[in-house]
Coordinates of C-alpha atoms in Angstrom, one line a residue:
X17 CA -24.1 3.6 5.8
X18 CA -22.8 4.2 9.4
X19 CA -19.2 4.6 10.4
X20 CA -19.2 1.2 12.0
X21 CA -20.4 -0.4 8.7
X22 CA -17.8 1.6 6.8
X23 CA -15.1 0.2 9.1
X24 CA -16.4 -3.4 8.8
X25 CA -16.5 -3.1 5.0
X26 CA -12.9 -1.7 4.9
X27 CA -11.5 -4.5 7.0
X28 CA -13.4 -7.1 4.9
X29 CA -11.9 -5.7 1.7
X30 CA -8.4 -5.6 3.3
X31 CA -8.8 -9.2 4.5
X32 CA -9.7 -10.3 1.0
X33 CA -6.8 -8.4 -0.4
X34 CA -4.4 -10.0 2.1
X35 CA -5.5 -13.5 1.3
X36 CA -5.0 -13.2 -2.5
X37 CA -1.2 -12.5 -2.4
X38 CA -0.7 -15.4 0.1
X39 CA -2.6 -17.8 -2.2
X40 CA -0.5 -16.5 -5.1
X41 CA 2.7 -17.3 -3.2
X42 CA 1.6 -20.9 -2.7
X43 CA 0.8 -21.3 -6.4
X44 CA 4.0 -19.6 -7.6
X45 CA 6.1 -21.9 -5.4
X46 CA 4.6 -24.9 -7.2
X47 CA 5.6 -23.6 -10.6
X48 CA 8.8 -24.8 -12.2
X49 CA 11.2 -21.9 -12.9
X50 CA 12.6 -21.2 -16.4
X51 CA 15.5 -23.4 -17.3
X52 CA 18.2 -21.5 -19.0
X53 CA 21.0 -23.0 -21.1
X54 CA 24.4 -23.0 -19.4
X55 CA 28.0 -23.7 -20.1
X56 CA 29.9 -26.1 -17.9
X57 CA 32.9 -23.7 -18.4
X58 CA 31.0 -20.7 -17.1
X59 CA 33.0 -19.5 -14.1
X60 CA 30.2 -17.2 -12.9
X61 CA 28.1 -20.2 -11.9
X62 CA 31.0 -22.4 -10.8
X63 CA 31.3 -21.2 -7.2
X64 CA 31.3 -23.4 -4.1
X65 CA 27.9 -24.6 -2.7
X66 CA 27.8 -23.5 1.0
X67 CA 25.4 -23.7 3.9
X68 CA 23.3 -20.6 4.5
X69 CA 24.7 -18.1 7.0
X70 CA 21.1 -16.9 7.6
X71 CA 18.6 -19.7 7.1
X72 CA 15.1 -19.3 5.6
X73 CA 13.4 -20.0 9.0
X74 CA 15.6 -17.4 10.7
X75 CA 15.0 -14.7 8.1
X76 CA 11.2 -15.4 8.3
X77 CA 11.4 -15.3 12.1
X78 CA 13.2 -12.0 12.0
X79 CA 10.8 -10.5 9.5
X80 CA 7.6 -11.5 11.3
X81 CA 9.0 -11.2 14.8
X82 CA 10.3 -7.6 14.3
X83 CA 7.2 -6.5 12.4
X84 CA 4.7 -8.0 14.9
X85 CA 6.8 -6.5 17.8
X86 CA 6.7 -3.0 16.3
X87 CA 3.0 -3.4 15.4
X88 CA 2.2 -4.4 19.0
X89 CA 4.0 -1.4 20.5
X90 CA 2.4 0.9 18.0
X91 CA -1.1 -0.5 18.8
X92 CA -0.5 -0.3 22.6
X93 CA 0.0 3.5 22.3
X94 CA -2.8 4.0 19.7
X95 CA -6.0 5.8 20.8
X96 CA -8.1 3.2 18.9
X97 CA -6.4 0.0 19.8
X98 CA -8.8 -2.4 18.2
X99 CA -8.8 -0.7 14.8
X100 CA -5.0 -0.2 14.9
X101 CA -4.5 -3.9 15.7
X102 CA -6.6 -5.0 12.8
X103 CA -5.1 -2.5 10.3
X104 CA -1.6 -3.4 11.4
X105 CA -2.0 -7.1 11.0
X106 CA -3.9 -6.9 7.8
X107 CA -1.5 -4.4 6.2
X108 CA 1.4 -6.6 7.4
X109 CA 0.2 -9.7 5.7
X110 CA -1.0 -7.8 2.6
X111 CA 2.4 -6.0 2.1
X112 CA 4.4 -9.1 2.9
X113 CA 2.2 -11.2 0.5
X114 CA 2.7 -8.7 -2.3
X115 CA 6.4 -8.5 -1.7
X116 CA 7.0 -12.3 -1.7
X117 CA 4.6 -13.0 -4.6
X118 CA 6.3 -10.4 -6.8
X119 CA 9.7 -11.7 -5.8
X120 CA 8.8 -15.3 -6.5
X121 CA 7.1 -14.3 -9.9
X122 CA 10.4 -12.7 -11.0
X123 CA 12.4 -15.8 -9.8
X124 CA 10.5 -18.3 -11.9
X125 CA 10.1 -16.0 -15.0
X126 CA 13.7 -14.7 -15.1
X127 CA 15.3 -18.1 -14.2
X128 CA 18.7 -16.6 -13.5
X129 CA 21.2 -19.2 -12.4
X130 CA 22.8 -19.0 -8.9
X131 CA 26.6 -18.5 -8.6
X132 CA 26.8 -22.1 -7.2
X133 CA 24.6 -23.7 -9.8
X134 CA 27.1 -26.2 -11.3
X135 CA 27.7 -27.8 -7.8
X136 CA 24.0 -27.9 -7.3
X137 CA 23.3 -29.4 -10.8
X138 CA 26.2 -31.9 -11.1
X139 CA 25.7 -32.2 -14.9
X140 CA 25.3 -35.7 -16.2
X141 CA 28.6 -36.6 -17.9
X142 CA 26.9 -38.8 -20.5
X143 CA 24.6 -36.0 -21.5
X144 CA 27.6 -33.6 -21.7
X145 CA 29.5 -36.1 -23.8
X146 CA 26.6 -36.5 -26.3
X147 CA 26.2 -32.7 -26.7
X148 CA 30.0 -32.3 -27.0
X149 CA 30.3 -34.8 -29.9
X150 CA 27.5 -33.1 -31.8
X151 CA 28.7 -29.5 -31.1
X152 CA 32.3 -30.3 -31.9
X153 CA 31.3 -31.8 -35.2
X154 CA 29.2 -28.7 -36.2
X155 CA 30.7 -25.8 -34.3
X156 CA 34.1 -26.9 -33.2
X157 CA 33.3 -26.3 -29.5
X158 CA 30.9 -27.3 -26.8
X159 CA 28.0 -24.8 -26.6
X160 CA 25.6 -24.0 -23.8
X161 CA 22.7 -26.4 -23.2
X162 CA 20.2 -27.2 -20.6
X163 CA 22.2 -30.2 -19.5
X164 CA 20.6 -33.0 -17.4
X165 CA 21.3 -32.5 -13.7
X166 CA 22.0 -35.4 -11.3
X167 CA 21.8 -33.4 -8.1
X168 CA 18.9 -33.2 -5.7
X169 CA 15.8 -32.0 -7.6
X170 CA 14.8 -29.3 -5.0
X171 CA 18.3 -28.0 -4.7
X172 CA 18.6 -27.8 -8.5
X173 CA 15.2 -26.0 -8.7
X174 CA 16.4 -23.4 -6.2
X175 CA 19.5 -23.0 -8.4
X176 CA 17.4 -21.6 -11.2
X177 CA 15.9 -18.8 -9.0
X178 CA 18.7 -16.4 -8.3
X179 CA 17.0 -13.1 -9.3
X180 CA 15.9 -11.4 -7.1
X181 CA 17.0 -12.3 -3.6
X182 CA 14.2 -13.5 -1.4
X183 CA 16.2 -13.0 1.8
X184 CA 16.9 -9.4 0.9
X185 CA 13.2 -8.6 0.0
X186 CA 11.9 -10.2 3.2
X187 CA 14.3 -8.5 5.6
X188 CA 14.2 -5.1 3.9
X189 CA 10.4 -5.3 4.0
X190 CA 10.6 -5.7 7.8
X191 CA 13.1 -2.8 8.0
X192 CA 10.8 -0.4 6.0
X193 CA 7.6 -1.5 7.7
X194 CA 9.0 -1.1 11.2
X195 CA 10.7 2.2 10.4
X196 CA 7.5 3.6 9.0
X197 CA 5.6 2.6 12.2
X198 CA 8.3 4.1 14.4
X199 CA 8.4 7.5 12.6
X200 CA 4.6 7.6 12.2
X201 CA 4.1 7.0 15.9
X202 CA 6.6 9.8 16.7
X203 CA 4.9 12.1 14.3
X204 CA 1.5 11.4 15.9
X205 CA 2.9 11.9 19.4
X206 CA 4.4 15.2 18.5
X207 CA 1.1 16.3 16.8
X208 CA -0.7 15.8 20.2
X209 CA 1.3 18.8 21.5
X210 CA 1.6 17.4 25.0
X211 CA 3.1 19.8 27.6
X212 CA 4.9 16.9 29.3
X213 CA 6.5 13.8 28.0
X214 CA 9.4 13.0 25.7
X215 CA 11.0 15.8 23.7
X216 CA 11.0 15.9 19.9
X217 CA 14.7 15.4 19.7
X218 CA 14.6 12.4 22.0
X219 CA 11.8 10.8 20.0
X220 CA 13.7 11.4 16.8
X221 CA 16.8 9.8 18.3
X222 CA 14.8 6.8 19.3
X223 CA 13.4 6.4 15.8
X224 CA 16.8 6.9 14.2
X225 CA 18.5 4.3 16.5
X226 CA 15.8 1.7 15.8
X227 CA 16.0 2.3 12.1
X228 CA 19.8 2.1 12.1
X229 CA 19.7 -1.2 14.0
X230 CA 17.1 -2.6 11.6
X231 CA 19.0 -1.5 8.5
X232 CA 22.3 -3.0 9.8
X233 CA 20.5 -6.4 10.3
X234 CA 19.0 -6.1 6.8
X235 CA 22.4 -5.2 5.2
X236 CA 24.1 -8.1 7.1
X237 CA 21.4 -10.6 6.0
X238 CA 21.5 -9.3 2.4
X239 CA 25.3 -9.3 2.1
X240 CA 25.5 -12.9 3.5
X241 CA 23.7 -14.0 0.4
X242 CA 26.6 -12.9 -1.8
X243 CA 29.3 -14.4 0.5
X244 CA 27.3 -17.6 0.6
X245 CA 27.4 -17.8 -3.2
X246 CA 23.6 -17.7 -3.3
X247 CA 23.2 -14.5 -5.3
X248 CA 24.9 -11.9 -7.4
X249 CA 25.1 -8.3 -6.0
X250 CA 22.4 -7.2 -8.5
X251 CA 20.0 -9.9 -7.2
X252 CA 20.4 -8.6 -3.6
X253 CA 20.0 -4.9 -4.6
X254 CA 16.8 -5.5 -6.6
X255 CA 15.4 -7.7 -3.8
X256 CA 16.2 -5.0 -1.2
X257 CA 14.3 -2.4 -3.3
X258 CA 11.3 -4.7 -3.7
X259 CA 11.1 -5.2 0.1
X260 CA 11.4 -1.5 0.9
X261 CA 8.6 -0.7 -1.5
X262 CA 6.4 -3.4 0.0
X263 CA 7.1 -2.1 3.6
X264 CA 6.3 1.4 2.6
X265 CA 3.0 0.3 1.0
X266 CA 2.0 -1.5 4.2
X267 CA 2.8 1.6 6.3
X268 CA 0.8 3.8 3.9
X269 CA -2.2 1.5 4.3
X270 CA -2.1 1.9 8.1
X271 CA -1.8 5.7 7.7
X272 CA -4.7 5.9 5.2
X273 CA -6.9 3.8 7.5
X274 CA -6.2 6.1 10.4
X275 CA -6.8 9.2 8.4
X276 CA -10.2 7.8 7.3
X277 CA -11.1 7.0 10.9
X278 CA -10.2 10.6 12.0
X279 CA -12.3 12.1 9.2
X280 CA -15.3 10.0 10.2
X281 CA -14.9 10.9 13.8
X282 CA -14.8 14.6 12.8
X283 CA -17.9 14.2 10.7
X284 CA -19.8 12.6 13.6
X285 CA -18.8 15.4 16.0
X286 CA -20.0 18.0 13.5
X287 CA -23.3 16.2 13.1

């Protein structure tokens, strides 16, 4: 099998692998999350229901916008532009798909209630009264139940999916992916050992500045989910970790592909 055939086969495999997580995301979004019993006196889920500081369209725009921008700059300065473009795009979708599908899977299986759940749910008072009569007769107090909700069905559904934070996993994915591309490009530039051009310290400062900017955006977006009463701190931290791991996986895929291409070029030159 020739090197061209090897490349085609690799990209076909990566395309297939990129499609599966995206399909999984669509399926998982259709599944109803776990409904936990709750107490109407639980202060941890009795916070105010607010509007999002950073909306879903905005965080998705930031995630894909920054990732595609960094990927485009990386590919422009890549020796093999076509291969780099394909590997960047495919690894971006694969890593993001894995990140979002894993996040959504945890959301629907854990079923943790959001801090503003009671205002989302608006428990049916007749249902509460019926459970109260039964519980008071047997236990002397109202217990936790999966009370019937009268709020908007979609808003209530979202209220059952607090853990982990989807905003945190998305924006931290972009931070990790873009930072990996920036440092990998700097490393490759330095390895070329050019006599003229940017110094190593200057390159390192650029990478550190870009990474610092990205992490500040990621931290602001993630912290807004706590102040908006959408998540607990643990939801945000775990979502952030998931996103960073996904971004690193995407970056490693690009690095592996480029290493394989270099090995094949070296073999052809030897032959």
